[in-house]
Amino acid sequence: MVCVLILAAAAGAVAAFLILRIWVVLRSRDFTPRESLSILVVAGSGGHTTEILRLLGSLSNAYSPRHYVIADTDEMSANKINSFELDRADRDPSNMYTKYYIHRIPRSREVRQSWPSTVFTTLHSTWVSFPLIHQVKPDLVLCNGPGTCVPICVSALLLGILGIKKVIIVYVESICRVETLSLSGKILFHLSDYFIVQWPALKEKYPKSVYLGRIV
């Protein structure tokens, strides 16, 4: 009986510590200004990639190096990213010397995949994502809704919980979302440092979000 009580007390202490640590990481937004920021961008197939690249087009070279994360079967996004970087370098010769990298992780959910099985594929994707995040250690994660962004953002949060590095997570909800959040948005609304919406109706429903008008 005593052993059970000791184990229960230890488990409670660990749980309390983790909850406190998560709260501290989510509340902390201190960031030291610097000349360049390593950015990790999560791209999804179709419109998600188009929107995130439009947003990146308005950012300066200070956001460098740029790391892109795509699903391992998403060749379309890889082609769009390479074209974007080539066009960027053609327009501004100084961009020729900024580095970018494309990384691949397993999809969290395939099209028409059942929701119960999605739990396991998302866990697998997170398992692969954490070593990548630990290796890159970005200053900033930028995403806009593809399912691939959930394991990446969870891994970035874990980096802070473990005391390795605080990673700023910025989530930009898709312009297509006028009145309701996407599933990824509903999850990451509670995990992101800055949650940006592009329609006033969403700002009214989610007062803690940031409304900047249409940005893509």
Tab-separated table of C-alpha atoms in Angstrom:
chain	number	residue	atom	x	y	z
A	1	MET	CA	0.000	0.000	0.000
A	2	VAL	CA	2.835	2.355	0.870
A	3	CYS	CA	4.538	1.609	-2.453
A	4	VAL	CA	1.327	2.407	-4.326
A	5	LEU	CA	1.002	5.726	-2.520
A	6	ILE	CA	4.634	6.592	-3.263
A	7	LEU	CA	4.197	5.755	-6.953
A	8	ALA	CA	0.972	7.762	-7.098
A	9	ALA	CA	2.658	10.736	-5.434
A	10	ALA	CA	5.619	10.500	-7.827
A	11	ALA	CA	3.323	10.289	-10.851
A	12	GLY	CA	1.366	13.276	-9.573
A	13	ALA	CA	4.556	15.271	-9.071
A	14	VAL	CA	5.764	14.463	-12.593
A	15	ALA	CA	2.372	15.373	-14.068
A	16	ALA	CA	2.311	18.651	-12.133
A	17	PHE	CA	5.833	19.478	-13.293
A	18	LEU	CA	4.949	18.785	-16.930
A	19	ILE	CA	1.797	20.892	-16.722
A	20	LEU	CA	3.757	23.734	-15.133
A	21	ARG	CA	6.493	23.423	-17.740
A	22	ILE	CA	3.986	23.487	-20.612
A	23	TRP	CA	2.331	26.556	-19.098
A	24	VAL	CA	5.682	28.337	-18.798
A	25	VAL	CA	6.661	27.516	-22.390
A	26	LEU	CA	3.304	28.626	-23.802
A	27	ARG	CA	3.334	31.844	-21.790
A	28	SER	CA	6.924	32.779	-22.599
A	29	ARG	CA	7.294	35.035	-25.626
A	30	ASP	CA	10.642	36.610	-24.833
A	31	PHE	CA	12.797	36.729	-27.908
A	32	THR	CA	16.173	38.357	-28.363
A	33	PRO	CA	16.379	40.499	-31.538
A	34	ARG	CA	19.017	39.287	-33.986
A	35	GLU	CA	20.179	39.907	-37.532
A	36	SER	CA	18.775	36.653	-38.910
A	37	LEU	CA	16.183	34.090	-37.864
A	38	SER	CA	16.223	30.450	-38.799
A	39	ILE	CA	12.716	29.689	-40.037
A	40	LEU	CA	11.013	26.348	-40.568
A	41	VAL	CA	8.025	26.464	-42.905
A	42	VAL	CA	5.453	23.693	-43.124
A	43	ALA	CA	4.029	23.342	-46.630
A	44	GLY	CA	0.978	21.293	-47.575
A	45	SER	CA	-0.319	20.116	-50.904
A	46	GLY	CA	-2.385	22.434	-53.096
A	47	GLY	CA	-3.563	25.779	-51.779
A	48	HIS	CA	-1.715	25.595	-48.467
A	49	THR	CA	1.670	25.696	-50.190
A	50	THR	CA	0.577	28.502	-52.524
A	51	GLU	CA	-0.588	30.638	-49.586
A	52	ILE	CA	2.485	30.057	-47.429
A	53	LEU	CA	4.837	30.891	-50.330
A	54	ARG	CA	2.946	34.134	-50.953
A	55	LEU	CA	3.463	34.998	-47.315
A	56	LEU	CA	7.153	34.124	-47.510
A	57	GLY	CA	7.516	36.351	-50.536
A	58	SER	CA	6.885	39.368	-48.314
A	59	LEU	CA	9.568	38.416	-45.788
A	60	SER	CA	13.115	39.745	-45.954
A	61	ASN	CA	16.352	37.802	-46.216
A	62	ALA	CA	16.671	38.103	-42.458
A	63	TYR	CA	14.555	34.957	-42.269
A	64	SER	CA	17.364	32.647	-43.207
A	65	PRO	CA	18.205	29.842	-43.528
A	66	ARG	CA	14.791	28.592	-44.602
A	67	HIS	CA	13.816	25.014	-43.858
A	68	TYR	CA	10.757	23.609	-45.592
A	69	VAL	CA	8.911	20.542	-44.329
A	70	ILE	CA	6.616	18.624	-46.666
A	71	ALA	CA	4.947	15.225	-46.683
A	72	ASP	CA	7.102	12.473	-48.116
A	73	THR	CA	4.696	11.922	-51.035
A	74	ASP	CA	4.168	15.607	-51.860
A	75	GLU	CA	6.196	16.234	-55.017
A	76	MET	CA	3.996	19.159	-56.061
A	77	SER	CA	5.010	21.225	-53.023
A	78	ALA	CA	8.686	20.395	-53.584
A	79	ASN	CA	8.449	21.702	-57.151
A	80	LYS	CA	6.644	24.869	-56.027
A	81	ILE	CA	9.248	25.553	-53.343
A	82	ASN	CA	12.164	25.099	-55.740
A	83	SER	CA	10.494	27.396	-58.276
A	84	PHE	CA	9.792	29.983	-55.578
A	85	GLU	CA	13.417	30.018	-54.421
A	86	LEU	CA	14.745	30.234	-57.981
A	87	ASP	CA	12.408	33.126	-58.806
A	88	ARG	CA	13.379	34.843	-55.574
A	89	ALA	CA	17.071	34.574	-56.472
A	90	ASP	CA	16.424	35.855	-60.023
A	91	ARG	CA	14.593	38.936	-58.741
A	92	ASP	CA	17.211	39.780	-56.133
A	93	PRO	CA	20.816	38.547	-56.626
A	94	SER	CA	21.433	38.797	-52.879
A	95	ASN	CA	18.994	35.926	-52.414
A	96	MET	CA	21.370	33.623	-54.274
A	97	TYR	CA	23.451	33.324	-51.122
A	98	THR	CA	20.600	32.488	-48.727
A	99	LYS	CA	20.235	28.800	-48.058
A	100	TYR	CA	17.099	26.713	-48.083
A	101	TYR	CA	16.476	23.059	-47.358
A	102	ILE	CA	13.561	20.723	-48.005
A	103	HIS	CA	12.817	18.026	-45.434
A	104	ARG	CA	10.243	15.257	-45.673
A	105	ILE	CA	8.179	13.544	-42.992
A	106	PRO	CA	5.376	10.948	-43.188
A	107	ARG	CA	1.888	12.313	-43.703
A	108	SER	CA	-0.288	12.661	-40.637
A	109	ARG	CA	-3.330	11.712	-42.662
A	110	GLU	CA	-3.846	10.585	-46.221
A	111	VAL	CA	-6.910	11.595	-48.217
A	112	ARG	CA	-9.948	9.503	-47.170
A	113	GLN	CA	-7.992	7.865	-44.367
A	114	SER	CA	-10.168	6.802	-41.426
A	115	TRP	CA	-10.025	9.022	-38.340
A	116	PRO	CA	-9.128	6.214	-35.879
A	117	SER	CA	-6.071	5.241	-37.940
A	118	THR	CA	-5.096	8.913	-38.169
A	119	VAL	CA	-4.127	8.823	-34.490
A	120	PHE	CA	-1.421	6.251	-35.198
A	121	THR	CA	-0.105	7.911	-38.373
A	122	THR	CA	0.074	11.261	-36.566
A	123	LEU	CA	2.029	9.680	-33.702
A	124	HIS	CA	4.398	8.122	-36.246
A	125	SER	CA	4.817	11.466	-37.976
A	126	THR	CA	5.577	13.129	-34.624
A	127	TRP	CA	8.132	10.422	-33.837
A	128	VAL	CA	9.935	11.275	-37.095
A	129	SER	CA	9.466	15.039	-36.687
A	130	PHE	CA	11.094	15.472	-33.299
A	131	PRO	CA	14.629	14.404	-34.379
A	132	LEU	CA	14.298	16.790	-37.328
A	133	ILE	CA	13.248	19.703	-35.116
A	134	HIS	CA	16.005	18.847	-32.651
A	135	GLN	CA	18.567	18.863	-35.469
A	136	VAL	CA	17.404	22.098	-37.113
A	137	LYS	CA	16.468	23.966	-33.893
A	138	PRO	CA	14.641	26.751	-35.753
A	139	ASP	CA	13.936	30.115	-34.164
A	140	LEU	CA	10.511	30.234	-35.764
A	141	VAL	CA	7.972	27.732	-37.122
A	142	LEU	CA	5.507	29.120	-39.667
A	143	CYS	CA	2.506	27.115	-40.830
A	144	ASN	CA	-0.980	27.610	-42.220
A	145	GLY	CA	-3.046	24.506	-41.765
A	146	PRO	CA	-1.892	21.303	-43.489
A	147	GLY	CA	-2.103	18.219	-41.272
A	148	THR	CA	1.680	17.909	-41.471
A	149	CYS	CA	2.040	21.006	-39.297
A	150	VAL	CA	0.551	19.368	-36.175
A	151	PRO	CA	3.426	16.923	-35.473
A	152	ILE	CA	5.956	19.635	-36.361
A	153	CYS	CA	4.438	22.141	-33.930
A	154	VAL	CA	4.092	19.517	-31.194
A	155	SER	CA	7.772	18.650	-31.666
A	156	ALA	CA	8.723	22.339	-31.513
A	157	LEU	CA	6.737	22.662	-28.275
A	158	LEU	CA	8.515	19.607	-26.849
A	159	LEU	CA	11.841	21.264	-27.573
A	160	GLY	CA	10.844	24.048	-25.195
A	161	ILE	CA	9.332	21.736	-22.595
A	162	LEU	CA	12.590	19.780	-22.439
A	163	GLY	CA	14.505	23.035	-21.968
A	164	ILE	CA	16.448	22.668	-25.217
A	165	LYS	CA	15.171	25.756	-27.023
A	166	LYS	CA	12.111	27.963	-27.082
A	167	VAL	CA	10.725	27.929	-30.631
A	168	ILE	CA	8.223	30.608	-31.646
A	169	ILE	CA	5.198	29.014	-33.356
A	170	VAL	CA	3.221	31.225	-35.737
A	171	TYR	CA	0.041	29.801	-37.237
A	172	VAL	CA	-1.738	31.619	-40.072
A	173	GLU	CA	-5.232	30.296	-40.731
A	174	SER	CA	-6.046	29.838	-44.396
A	175	ILE	CA	-7.861	32.628	-46.222
A	176	CYS	CA	-10.514	30.023	-47.073
A	177	ARG	CA	-11.521	29.825	-43.417
A	178	VAL	CA	-14.062	32.611	-42.987
A	179	GLU	CA	-16.197	31.589	-39.997
A	180	THR	CA	-14.743	28.339	-38.651
A	181	LEU	CA	-11.231	27.104	-37.958
A	182	SER	CA	-9.681	24.130	-39.686
A	183	LEU	CA	-9.007	21.009	-37.621
A	184	SER	CA	-5.319	21.919	-37.462
A	185	GLY	CA	-6.295	25.430	-36.399
A	186	LYS	CA	-8.502	24.134	-33.587
A	187	ILE	CA	-5.575	22.086	-32.262
A	188	LEU	CA	-2.821	24.663	-32.690
A	189	PHE	CA	-4.869	27.591	-31.418
A	190	HIS	CA	-3.855	26.419	-27.951
A	191	LEU	CA	-0.228	25.614	-28.805
A	192	SER	CA	0.906	28.511	-30.997
A	193	ASP	CA	2.514	31.715	-29.774
A	194	TYR	CA	0.760	33.799	-32.422
A	195	PHE	CA	-2.454	32.656	-34.104
A	196	ILE	CA	-3.331	34.840	-37.090
A	197	VAL	CA	-6.745	34.922	-38.770
A	198	GLN	CA	-7.695	36.719	-41.964
A	199	TRP	CA	-11.392	37.367	-41.398
A	200	PRO	CA	-13.049	39.523	-38.696
A	201	ALA	CA	-15.664	36.825	-37.978
A	202	LEU	CA	-12.915	34.512	-36.698
A	203	LYS	CA	-11.428	37.288	-34.595
A	204	GLU	CA	-14.819	37.735	-32.920
A	205	LYS	CA	-15.078	34.011	-32.158
A	206	TYR	CA	-11.462	33.738	-31.015
A	207	PRO	CA	-10.501	37.016	-29.268
A	208	LYS	CA	-6.971	35.791	-28.505
A	209	SER	CA	-6.213	35.491	-32.215
A	210	VAL	CA	-4.479	38.230	-34.203
A	211	TYR	CA	-6.421	39.827	-37.072
A	212	LEU	CA	-4.285	41.568	-39.698
A	213	GLY	CA	-6.718	41.531	-42.581
A	214	ARG	CA	-5.911	39.558	-45.701
A	215	ILE	CA	-2.184	38.857	-45.744
A	216	VAL	CA	-1.919	36.258	-48.545
